[in-house]
XYZ file of C-alpha atoms in Angstrom:
665
model
C 46.098 15.051 -11.560
C 46.672 17.943 -9.210
C 44.734 21.066 -8.377
C 44.204 23.660 -5.691
C 41.150 22.836 -3.575
C 38.432 25.432 -3.255
C 36.670 25.929 0.019
C 32.944 25.546 -0.480
C 30.290 26.246 2.115
C 28.341 23.210 3.227
C 24.978 22.885 1.561
C 21.972 21.181 3.116
C 20.419 18.279 1.258
C 18.080 19.566 -1.404
C 14.546 18.273 -1.592
C 13.176 17.483 -5.054
C 11.318 20.459 -6.512
C 7.684 19.650 -7.316
C 6.902 19.098 -10.985
C 4.814 22.284 -11.280
C 7.615 24.309 -9.733
C 10.112 22.862 -12.172
C 7.887 23.787 -15.099
C 7.277 27.262 -13.738
C 10.947 27.993 -13.056
C 11.981 26.470 -16.364
C 9.470 28.512 -18.350
C 10.549 31.689 -16.587
C 14.243 31.082 -17.156
C 13.714 30.203 -20.808
C 11.604 33.338 -21.345
C 14.165 35.644 -19.728
C 17.048 34.119 -21.635
C 15.150 34.152 -24.911
C 14.356 37.846 -24.502
C 17.998 38.506 -23.678
C 19.085 36.620 -26.744
C 16.751 38.608 -28.953
C 18.116 41.868 -27.564
C 21.661 40.743 -28.165
C 20.846 39.664 -31.699
C 19.838 43.203 -32.591
C 23.510 43.947 -33.070
C 25.269 42.268 -35.940
C 28.751 43.415 -34.961
C 31.414 40.690 -34.696
C 32.368 41.956 -31.259
C 28.960 40.875 -29.958
C 29.292 37.330 -31.281
C 30.480 35.895 -27.973
C 27.580 37.414 -26.037
C 25.143 36.050 -28.601
C 26.795 32.624 -28.393
C 26.381 32.639 -24.613
C 22.719 33.560 -24.949
C 22.066 30.827 -27.499
C 23.824 28.258 -25.315
C 21.716 29.317 -22.333
C 18.485 28.762 -24.284
C 19.643 25.371 -25.572
C 20.138 26.424 -29.207
C 23.543 24.780 -29.541
C 23.778 25.036 -33.313
C 23.313 28.800 -33.254
C 25.698 29.021 -30.299
C 28.321 27.119 -32.260
C 28.051 29.484 -35.230
C 28.360 32.590 -33.061
C 31.258 31.078 -31.101
C 33.051 30.478 -34.390
C 32.477 34.134 -35.261
C 33.787 35.138 -31.848
C 37.093 33.258 -32.122
C 37.556 34.425 -35.693
C 37.107 38.002 -34.510
C 39.221 37.693 -31.352
C 41.507 34.666 -31.189
C 42.657 35.702 -27.718
C 39.127 35.232 -26.301
C 39.737 32.147 -24.157
C 36.092 31.888 -23.041
C 34.927 31.867 -26.674
C 37.294 28.980 -27.506
C 35.930 26.948 -24.610
C 32.338 27.771 -25.506
C 32.926 26.646 -29.100
C 34.432 23.356 -27.884
C 31.537 22.861 -25.448
C 28.912 23.260 -28.163
C 30.775 20.901 -30.487
C 30.968 18.294 -27.737
C 27.294 18.731 -26.882
C 26.444 18.179 -30.556
C 28.517 14.977 -30.572
C 31.325 16.267 -32.785
C 34.378 15.197 -30.797
C 36.740 15.536 -33.762
C 35.808 19.183 -34.300
C 36.125 19.856 -30.569
C 39.613 18.360 -30.523
C 40.651 20.588 -33.424
C 39.179 23.617 -31.649
C 41.086 22.871 -28.447
C 44.347 22.450 -30.343
C 43.750 25.793 -32.105
C 42.959 27.403 -28.773
C 46.215 26.179 -27.286
C 48.101 27.452 -30.329
C 46.397 30.805 -29.747
C 47.784 30.923 -26.220
C 45.097 29.284 -24.075
C 46.898 27.377 -21.259
C 46.465 23.564 -21.541
C 45.378 23.289 -17.893
C 42.275 25.300 -18.788
C 41.191 22.937 -21.584
C 42.233 19.484 -20.362
C 38.686 18.629 -19.276
C 37.395 19.451 -22.767
C 40.140 17.485 -24.516
C 39.473 14.488 -22.279
C 35.791 14.613 -23.191
C 36.602 14.853 -26.909
C 38.886 11.808 -26.631
C 36.211 9.910 -24.681
C 33.616 10.821 -27.303
C 35.866 9.132 -29.872
C 35.658 5.941 -27.814
C 39.123 6.129 -26.245
C 38.434 5.817 -22.506
C 42.069 5.115 -21.635
C 43.109 8.175 -23.613
C 40.584 10.289 -21.719
C 42.088 9.140 -18.428
C 45.553 9.943 -19.740
C 44.489 13.509 -20.549
C 43.616 14.170 -16.891
C 46.146 12.013 -15.019
C 49.255 13.446 -13.326
C 48.717 16.840 -14.934
C 47.772 20.269 -13.631
C 44.079 21.160 -13.884
C 42.840 24.682 -13.313
C 40.808 24.600 -10.083
C 37.628 25.914 -11.701
C 37.642 22.984 -14.133
C 38.613 20.270 -11.668
C 35.050 18.984 -11.190
C 34.524 18.822 -14.968
C 37.756 16.870 -15.400
C 36.917 14.398 -12.633
C 33.452 14.009 -14.138
C 35.003 12.935 -17.444
C 37.232 10.519 -15.544
C 34.131 9.007 -13.938
C 32.581 8.438 -17.350
C 35.831 6.951 -18.655
C 36.098 4.555 -15.710
C 32.456 3.597 -16.282
C 33.155 2.860 -19.959
C 36.020 0.594 -18.876
C 33.815 -1.269 -16.391
C 35.776 0.051 -13.380
C 32.699 0.700 -11.263
C 34.401 1.509 -7.946
C 36.793 3.990 -9.566
C 33.908 5.634 -11.422
C 31.906 5.985 -8.209
C 34.907 7.566 -6.464
C 35.440 10.016 -9.320
C 31.804 11.086 -9.362
C 31.892 11.545 -5.589
C 34.942 13.819 -5.908
C 33.175 15.822 -8.583
C 30.099 16.311 -6.376
C 32.273 17.419 -3.455
C 33.919 20.025 -5.656
C 30.883 21.293 -7.563
C 27.417 19.994 -6.800
C 25.781 22.727 -8.861
C 26.371 21.048 -12.227
C 23.247 19.623 -13.845
C 25.389 17.696 -16.334
C 27.292 16.026 -13.518
C 24.056 14.850 -11.885
C 22.882 13.506 -15.249
C 26.104 11.490 -15.550
C 25.585 10.144 -12.037
C 21.997 9.195 -12.867
C 23.174 7.268 -15.922
C 25.899 5.578 -13.889
C 23.402 4.467 -11.258
C 20.992 3.200 -13.910
C 23.684 1.017 -15.481
C 24.428 -0.444 -12.060
C 20.792 -1.201 -11.249
C 20.311 1.617 -8.726
C 17.134 2.968 -10.262
C 15.963 4.719 -7.101
C 19.320 6.481 -6.759
C 19.188 7.401 -10.447
C 15.777 9.001 -9.920
C 17.212 11.091 -7.089
C 20.161 12.147 -9.253
C 18.087 13.240 -12.252
C 15.760 15.156 -9.925
C 18.844 16.895 -8.514
C 19.930 17.807 -12.047
C 16.545 19.389 -12.736
C 16.687 21.249 -9.443
C 20.034 22.755 -10.463
C 18.794 23.563 -13.978
C 15.110 22.933 -14.814
C 15.833 23.582 -18.498
C 18.768 21.179 -18.887
C 17.917 19.314 -22.068
C 19.809 16.106 -21.225
C 18.227 15.946 -17.782
C 14.748 16.402 -19.252
C 15.274 13.639 -21.815
C 16.711 11.257 -19.222
C 13.840 12.084 -16.871
C 11.425 11.185 -19.669
C 13.108 7.810 -20.172
C 13.052 7.103 -16.466
C 9.415 8.160 -16.094
C 8.627 5.784 -18.964
C 10.005 2.960 -16.814
C 8.747 4.280 -13.488
C 5.204 5.279 -14.405
C 4.545 4.376 -18.024
C 4.633 5.439 -21.639
C 1.941 8.107 -21.524
C 3.418 9.865 -18.488
C 6.832 10.137 -20.149
C 5.549 12.177 -23.086
C 5.214 15.314 -20.953
C 8.960 15.270 -20.283
C 9.949 14.838 -23.919
C 7.552 17.656 -24.795
C 9.159 19.769 -22.069
C 12.579 19.116 -23.601
C 11.248 20.198 -26.993
C 9.966 23.414 -25.458
C 13.573 24.163 -24.577
C 14.879 23.117 -28.010
C 12.299 22.155 -30.623
C 15.051 20.906 -32.939
C 16.598 18.477 -30.468
C 16.908 15.233 -32.392
C 17.239 12.987 -29.326
C 14.068 14.353 -27.727
C 12.149 14.046 -30.995
C 13.238 10.432 -31.456
C 12.308 9.497 -27.875
C 8.927 11.117 -28.364
C 8.369 9.296 -31.657
C 9.341 5.903 -30.232
C 7.036 6.405 -27.246
C 4.120 7.446 -29.447
C 4.660 4.312 -31.517
C 4.534 2.090 -28.434
C 1.296 3.748 -27.356
C -0.181 3.225 -30.813
C -0.483 6.904 -31.793
C 0.941 6.260 -35.237
C -0.100 9.501 -36.941
C 1.732 11.563 -34.328
C 4.695 9.211 -34.503
C 4.936 9.701 -38.270
C 4.699 13.474 -37.901
C 7.480 13.489 -35.309
C 9.823 11.325 -37.399
C 9.218 13.636 -40.352
C 10.308 16.564 -38.192
C 13.528 14.693 -37.421
C 14.175 14.027 -41.105
C 13.480 17.681 -41.942
C 16.157 18.769 -39.480
C 18.522 15.873 -40.212
C 17.847 14.180 -43.576
C 18.716 10.499 -43.588
C 18.562 10.096 -39.809
C 18.787 6.327 -39.413
C 16.760 6.113 -36.206
C 13.848 8.059 -37.702
C 13.876 5.837 -40.777
C 13.941 2.764 -38.551
C 10.879 3.981 -36.633
C 9.052 4.599 -39.904
C 10.021 1.077 -41.021
C 8.555 -0.342 -37.811
C 5.355 1.555 -38.476
C 5.218 0.221 -42.049
C 5.801 -3.346 -40.827
C 2.987 -3.037 -38.281
C 0.724 -1.880 -41.110
C 1.863 -5.002 -43.038
C 3.418 -2.847 -45.762
C 6.547 -4.966 -45.902
C 7.988 -3.598 -49.181
C 7.865 -0.068 -47.727
C 9.495 -1.276 -44.526
C 12.361 -2.828 -46.494
C 12.788 0.310 -48.595
C 12.991 2.497 -45.486
C 15.573 0.154 -43.947
C 17.676 0.368 -47.107
C 17.717 4.159 -46.729
C 19.543 3.822 -43.407
C 22.600 2.639 -45.316
C 23.300 -0.118 -42.820
C 23.884 2.367 -39.982
C 21.783 0.325 -37.549
C 22.332 -3.177 -38.912
C 24.084 -4.312 -35.719
C 21.513 -2.789 -33.382
C 19.298 -5.407 -31.654
C 16.055 -3.635 -32.569
C 16.997 -3.469 -36.242
C 18.121 -7.111 -36.257
C 14.740 -8.134 -34.854
C 12.844 -6.037 -37.395
C 14.847 -7.394 -40.325
C 14.484 -10.951 -39.049
C 10.730 -10.437 -38.840
C 10.653 -9.221 -42.433
C 12.754 -12.210 -43.540
C 10.348 -14.507 -41.721
C 7.338 -12.899 -43.416
C 9.044 -13.420 -46.765
C 9.598 -17.114 -45.822
C 13.347 -16.535 -45.965
C 13.791 -18.550 -42.795
C 17.542 -19.143 -43.019
C 18.221 -15.407 -43.270
C 15.935 -14.816 -40.286
C 17.773 -17.490 -38.280
C 21.172 -15.905 -39.028
C 20.013 -12.478 -37.868
C 18.329 -13.869 -34.764
C 21.427 -15.827 -33.778
C 23.441 -12.595 -33.974
C 20.811 -10.806 -31.919
C 20.751 -13.475 -29.223
C 24.530 -13.264 -28.897
C 23.965 -9.645 -27.844
C 20.728 -10.162 -25.890
C 20.387 -13.811 -24.814
C 17.230 -13.074 -22.812
C 15.321 -11.393 -25.650
C 12.121 -13.456 -25.558
C 10.691 -11.973 -28.749
C 13.820 -13.068 -30.603
C 13.653 -16.553 -29.056
C 10.013 -16.960 -30.125
C 10.793 -15.888 -33.674
C 13.877 -18.105 -33.813
C 11.833 -21.103 -32.735
C 9.192 -20.335 -35.355
C 11.800 -19.838 -38.094
C 13.485 -23.148 -37.275
C 10.101 -24.885 -37.188
C 9.178 -23.610 -40.645
C 12.675 -24.393 -41.917
C 11.952 -28.008 -40.987
C 14.470 -28.338 -38.145
C 12.216 -29.687 -35.386
C 14.957 -30.532 -32.826
C 16.370 -27.015 -33.144
C 12.885 -25.487 -32.849
C 12.202 -27.502 -29.691
C 15.569 -26.514 -28.189
C 14.874 -22.833 -28.866
C 11.280 -22.822 -27.600
C 11.559 -25.103 -24.547
C 12.848 -22.415 -22.125
C 9.801 -20.268 -22.948
C 7.292 -23.106 -23.214
C 8.257 -24.507 -19.808
C 7.371 -21.237 -18.078
C 3.905 -21.028 -16.493
C 3.252 -17.786 -18.411
C 4.040 -19.307 -21.831
C 1.764 -17.944 -24.550
C -0.497 -20.015 -26.743
C 1.612 -19.582 -29.877
C 4.798 -20.895 -28.259
C 2.935 -23.820 -26.702
C 1.285 -24.703 -29.998
C 4.528 -24.477 -31.933
C 6.530 -26.696 -29.595
C 3.636 -29.160 -29.375
C 3.497 -29.478 -33.130
C 7.277 -29.798 -33.317
C 7.097 -32.775 -30.955
C 4.255 -34.220 -33.074
C 6.395 -33.969 -36.195
C 9.140 -35.770 -34.305
C 6.593 -38.521 -33.655
C 6.537 -37.998 -29.878
C 2.836 -37.456 -29.209
C 3.216 -38.005 -25.469
C 5.527 -35.008 -25.185
C 3.352 -32.949 -27.508
C 0.121 -33.499 -25.578
C 0.830 -31.419 -22.425
C 1.927 -28.399 -24.456
C -1.092 -28.548 -26.735
C -3.385 -29.035 -23.759
C -2.101 -25.794 -22.251
C -2.109 -23.861 -25.483
C -5.683 -22.588 -25.493
C -5.615 -21.684 -21.816
C -2.322 -19.916 -21.213
C -3.298 -18.758 -17.742
C -0.609 -17.814 -15.281
C -0.382 -20.435 -12.568
C 1.772 -18.604 -10.084
C 2.987 -15.219 -8.997
C 6.126 -15.567 -11.086
C 7.205 -17.392 -14.250
C 9.701 -19.716 -12.586
C 10.605 -21.859 -15.549
C 11.713 -25.443 -15.359
C 13.793 -26.557 -12.355
C 17.458 -27.495 -12.878
C 17.726 -30.846 -14.652
C 19.737 -32.521 -11.905
C 21.919 -31.941 -8.858
C 24.914 -31.125 -11.050
C 23.008 -28.340 -12.810
C 21.925 -26.885 -9.463
C 25.490 -27.080 -8.168
C 26.641 -25.073 -11.188
C 24.076 -22.341 -10.471
C 25.107 -22.272 -6.811
C 28.766 -22.027 -7.795
C 28.073 -19.068 -10.105
C 26.189 -17.264 -7.335
C 29.027 -17.923 -4.886
C 31.860 -16.933 -7.231
C 30.294 -14.034 -9.127
C 28.525 -12.584 -6.110
C 26.379 -10.434 -8.410
C 22.657 -9.823 -8.311
C 22.001 -11.611 -11.609
C 23.588 -14.887 -10.453
C 21.784 -14.587 -7.133
C 18.416 -14.151 -8.858
C 19.048 -17.252 -10.973
C 19.746 -19.267 -7.838
C 16.615 -17.979 -6.097
C 14.531 -18.923 -9.130
C 16.077 -22.373 -9.161
C 15.212 -22.855 -5.478
C 11.628 -21.690 -6.104
C 11.254 -24.060 -9.057
C 12.523 -26.919 -6.871
C 10.125 -26.046 -4.063
C 12.911 -24.973 -1.696
C 10.893 -21.915 -0.717
C 12.598 -21.338 2.629
C 16.053 -21.132 1.050
C 14.687 -18.930 -1.731
C 13.003 -16.518 0.690
C 16.106 -16.156 2.888
C 18.336 -15.345 -0.085
C 15.742 -13.042 -1.653
C 15.411 -11.072 1.579
C 19.185 -10.592 1.778
C 19.309 -9.541 -1.878
C 16.495 -7.030 -1.377
C 18.143 -5.546 1.731
C 21.437 -5.087 -0.124
C 19.779 -3.534 -3.213
C 16.941 -1.328 -1.986
C 17.107 0.872 -5.084
C 16.902 -2.035 -7.550
C 13.346 -2.985 -8.597
C 14.341 -6.518 -9.631
C 15.449 -7.265 -6.074
C 11.987 -6.359 -4.785
C 10.343 -8.416 -7.540
C 12.197 -11.621 -6.707
C 11.473 -10.998 -3.014
C 7.776 -10.728 -3.883
C 8.025 -13.982 -5.823
C 9.518 -15.755 -2.822
C 6.917 -14.310 -0.446
C 4.135 -15.497 -2.748
C 5.679 -18.958 -2.921
C 5.341 -19.330 0.868
C 1.779 -17.981 0.852
C 2.520 -14.494 2.245
C 0.484 -12.761 -0.455
C -0.074 -9.502 1.413
C 3.663 -9.064 1.922
C 4.218 -10.080 -1.705
C 1.830 -7.334 -2.851
C 3.811 -4.819 -0.782
C 7.102 -5.996 -2.315
C 5.692 -5.672 -5.832
C 4.351 -2.212 -4.950
C 7.822 -1.125 -3.849
C 9.238 -2.366 -7.153
C 6.468 -0.576 -9.040
C 7.248 2.704 -7.297
C 10.742 2.473 -8.752
C 9.808 0.958 -12.123
C 6.192 0.201 -12.993
C 6.945 -2.765 -15.231
C 4.624 -5.429 -16.620
C 6.041 -7.869 -14.100
C 5.413 -5.556 -11.152
C 1.869 -4.824 -12.328
C 0.929 -8.473 -12.827
C 2.591 -9.472 -9.566
C 0.588 -6.868 -7.652
C -2.599 -7.828 -9.478
C -2.327 -11.513 -8.604
C -1.171 -10.979 -5.027
C -4.006 -8.533 -4.329
C -6.534 -10.959 -5.771
C -5.182 -13.699 -3.517
C -5.687 -11.567 -0.404
C -9.256 -10.702 -1.361
C -8.771 -7.202 -2.772
C -10.124 -7.560 -6.331
C -11.032 -3.889 -6.700
C -7.529 -2.754 -5.780
C -6.100 -5.434 -8.097
C -8.239 -4.116 -10.946
C -7.133 -0.550 -10.193
C -3.468 -1.575 -10.565
C -4.184 -3.358 -13.842
C -6.180 -0.411 -15.176
C -3.479 2.083 -14.230
C -0.809 0.051 -16.008
C -2.943 -0.327 -19.130
C -3.667 3.405 -19.216
C 0.053 4.019 -19.453
C 0.852 0.992 -21.657
C -2.248 0.375 -23.791
C -0.509 -1.987 -26.227
C 0.930 -4.330 -23.602
C -0.012 -7.904 -24.522
C 0.217 -9.698 -21.166
C -1.977 -7.241 -19.279
C -4.327 -7.091 -22.264
C -4.914 -10.843 -22.005
C -5.649 -10.567 -18.280
C -8.001 -7.640 -18.819
C -9.846 -9.461 -21.598
C -10.283 -12.517 -19.377
C -11.730 -10.389 -16.575
C -14.215 -8.802 -18.970
C -15.239 -12.186 -20.358
C -15.838 -13.546 -16.872
C -17.941 -10.504 -16.012
C -19.972 -10.744 -19.230
C -18.688 -7.402 -20.540
C -18.608 -8.659 -24.110
C -17.948 -5.411 -26.058
C -15.061 -4.459 -23.756
C -13.559 -7.946 -24.037
C -13.949 -7.947 -27.815
C -12.270 -4.525 -28.159
C -9.209 -5.666 -26.206
C -8.991 -8.993 -28.027
C -9.272 -7.307 -31.434
C -6.398 -5.020 -30.501
C -4.303 -8.013 -29.458
C -5.233 -9.839 -32.631
C -4.040 -6.904 -34.733
C -0.719 -6.988 -32.915
C -0.149 -10.747 -32.894
C -2.030 -11.840 -35.989
C -4.229 -14.930 -36.377
C -1.772 -17.350 -34.790
C -2.979 -17.358 -31.180
C -5.796 -19.863 -30.703
C -6.716 -18.556 -27.252
C -7.240 -15.006 -28.503
C -9.284 -16.191 -31.497
C -11.429 -18.560 -29.416
C -12.152 -15.963 -26.741
C -12.898 -13.356 -29.379
C -15.324 -15.792 -31.007
C -17.004 -16.278 -27.634
C -17.358 -12.514 -27.103
C -18.631 -11.896 -30.648
C -21.181 -14.690 -30.336
C -22.521 -13.272 -27.079
C -22.814 -9.906 -28.843
C -25.071 -11.502 -31.455
C -22.493 -11.699 -34.248
C -22.942 -15.413 -34.970
C -21.478 -15.502 -38.478
C -18.349 -13.604 -37.490
C -17.991 -15.685 -34.337
C -18.229 -18.930 -36.305
C -15.396 -17.883 -38.625
C -13.170 -16.954 -35.673
C -13.972 -20.164 -33.778
C -13.231 -22.257 -36.856
C -9.867 -20.542 -37.277
C -8.991 -21.188 -33.628
C -10.040 -24.830 -33.960
C -7.896 -25.351 -37.069
C -4.901 -24.011 -35.149
C -5.534 -26.436 -32.251
C -7.872 -29.232 -33.366
C -6.901 -31.465 -30.445
C -7.587 -28.868 -27.779
C -10.666 -29.088 -25.571
C -11.317 -25.332 -25.426
C -11.167 -24.675 -29.158
C -13.326 -27.735 -29.819
C -15.836 -26.649 -27.172
C -16.216 -23.040 -28.340
C -16.467 -23.937 -32.023
C -18.848 -26.801 -31.292
C -21.073 -24.733 -28.994
C -21.387 -21.865 -31.499
C -22.318 -24.292 -34.297
C -24.826 -26.159 -32.118
C -26.386 -23.194 -30.321
C -26.717 -21.028 -33.434
C -28.133 -23.881 -35.486
C -25.494 -23.388 -38.177
C -24.495 -27.070 -38.004
C -25.898 -28.882 -34.963
C -24.502 -32.268 -36.036
C -20.923 -31.044 -36.345
C -21.371 -28.929 -33.236
C -22.424 -31.979 -31.211
C -19.480 -33.987 -32.553
C -17.074 -31.238 -31.517
C -18.570 -31.009 -28.028
C -18.248 -34.791 -27.681
C -14.631 -34.456 -28.725
C -14.062 -31.660 -26.193
C -15.569 -33.829 -23.442
C -13.222 -36.701 -24.317
C -10.246 -34.322 -24.227
C -11.280 -32.733 -20.899
C -13.620 -35.140 -19.092
C -13.497 -33.170 -15.818
C -14.473 -29.780 -17.243
C -17.973 -28.916 -15.882
C -18.724 -26.240 -18.508
C -18.067 -28.643 -21.389
C -20.238 -31.267 -19.718
C -23.078 -28.772 -19.244
C -22.970 -27.582 -22.835
C -22.832 -31.141 -24.143
C -25.974 -32.062 -22.185
C -27.812 -29.033 -23.553
C -26.698 -29.720 -27.134
C -27.858 -33.345 -26.850
C -31.254 -32.306 -25.521
C -31.768 -29.946 -28.436
C -30.732 -32.637 -30.897
C -33.385 -34.905 -29.415
């Protein structure tokens, strides 16, 4: 690839424009361009088609721009700029085949190939041919004004091929040639995200919005990144901003709908998906989101019907595989669920929701060894939930191994986190550890290094873990996971204040559940409960349906005697999870009983007890409600006696048993 270099004046580093400034500039630009477009549209002459196409493109109305560009080239086939504009709109709308045809027609009409190579390369890349895209721009002449665009496409092609260093070099060349391209900065942001540089990606997308505050792709990407960085609620403003630029943008509408669904604003989610289907009938992603909504409402026939309308377009997508497996499971078609989940876990081996469901499906299919094998990695984590613990405990019981079942069932009703990080089980033996160390040494990547640090923490080798975590963090300052594992290691050696700071740094890049809970626990350990509660509250404001933080918040409210608040959170969790979590049901029974709802509390406590009849907590709560309310003092006393035998050192059970005995005379 050759070209003549342009001399560009040096430009000082640009500071991010404040959010209000971006909105103000964007609104002003959109208004001016919209007015211009309206003025241009007053003329219906074919000669004005190109000007109208330019105006539509500037306002983000790519479909209208495409139509007018077609009119322009039909009217004047020697209009090189119109040919390129038509190809640009087709590429932006994802129609690489049409763009390729347009470029070939343009060349036949006399447009020099060196002025369209960047567009042809992008069309080839859009068809999935990364090598072909590189071939279009390699050892050929590129017009200087399109050099940056061509190198940008090369960067994307190298990225698609996994050639990270070459992609980085190409993007750097593109920036040096033309740093005023919002699209280029968006590509760089995506590249950095894929490579774990979230902080650098944030800088890049901010640069894109500084160059063009109304760039639709930059606004959508900013919304996705804000969703990770700050939370679900905060991201909505960016998707709405994108829709102000183009209210028919399918990608922005789908992102908005998915976010609304995660927040629990189902009516708005449905309305948004209907808008998508009005603009693009049969859109598979919109139908999938409606199917998710139907499944959450337990309308499983409707969910299946909506999935069938997608025509199999998303059948290989992980989210669709999980949804279909869940529907199979609900229909007791366990073998079908297992097949889908196995395919999903080939794509996403660390998908915990899929692992849980796979374990449950194998349990109900009667394959206890397979259920145990699937669930053990989750059950052996300190943050294992009650359902997983109960399921693996019962699987061991069915295998006749009550000794192995007992510890899991004992933990099931009190799934409290016991450390700053879910470490998991330590390596089985020295050979297993040696394998992890070898992978870290040979691969040299962050993922292998994190696995080794976790193994050291699980083995109690905290000094080794901290040293490696500090090196990893220093080498990856823009990666939130590096700060998280560093916080874990700091907490393991008792440096809770430093751990809180490490989690805060991670949260400033991506405010994840793990960062929020890490900060919460570390701050509590250093005697800052109010600040810990503020972090938890902030995360829940942005992610109101999050289960892990909901459980922590409910526990705090129970401990403080805020019964209505605890009950509201637990009811929300129950609606999400169903009646399969004994801890949620037992705690909800406790809250309802303290609120004076004895009959309702008794039913909940009984359900929790039937799930875990050999658990001290479920026996205690059910027994206490029966004894204290007078509903069945004899059975209540028996259950409290049972709870005491299961947990002889629990002072609360002992106290309640004494009181129940005194009342019984």
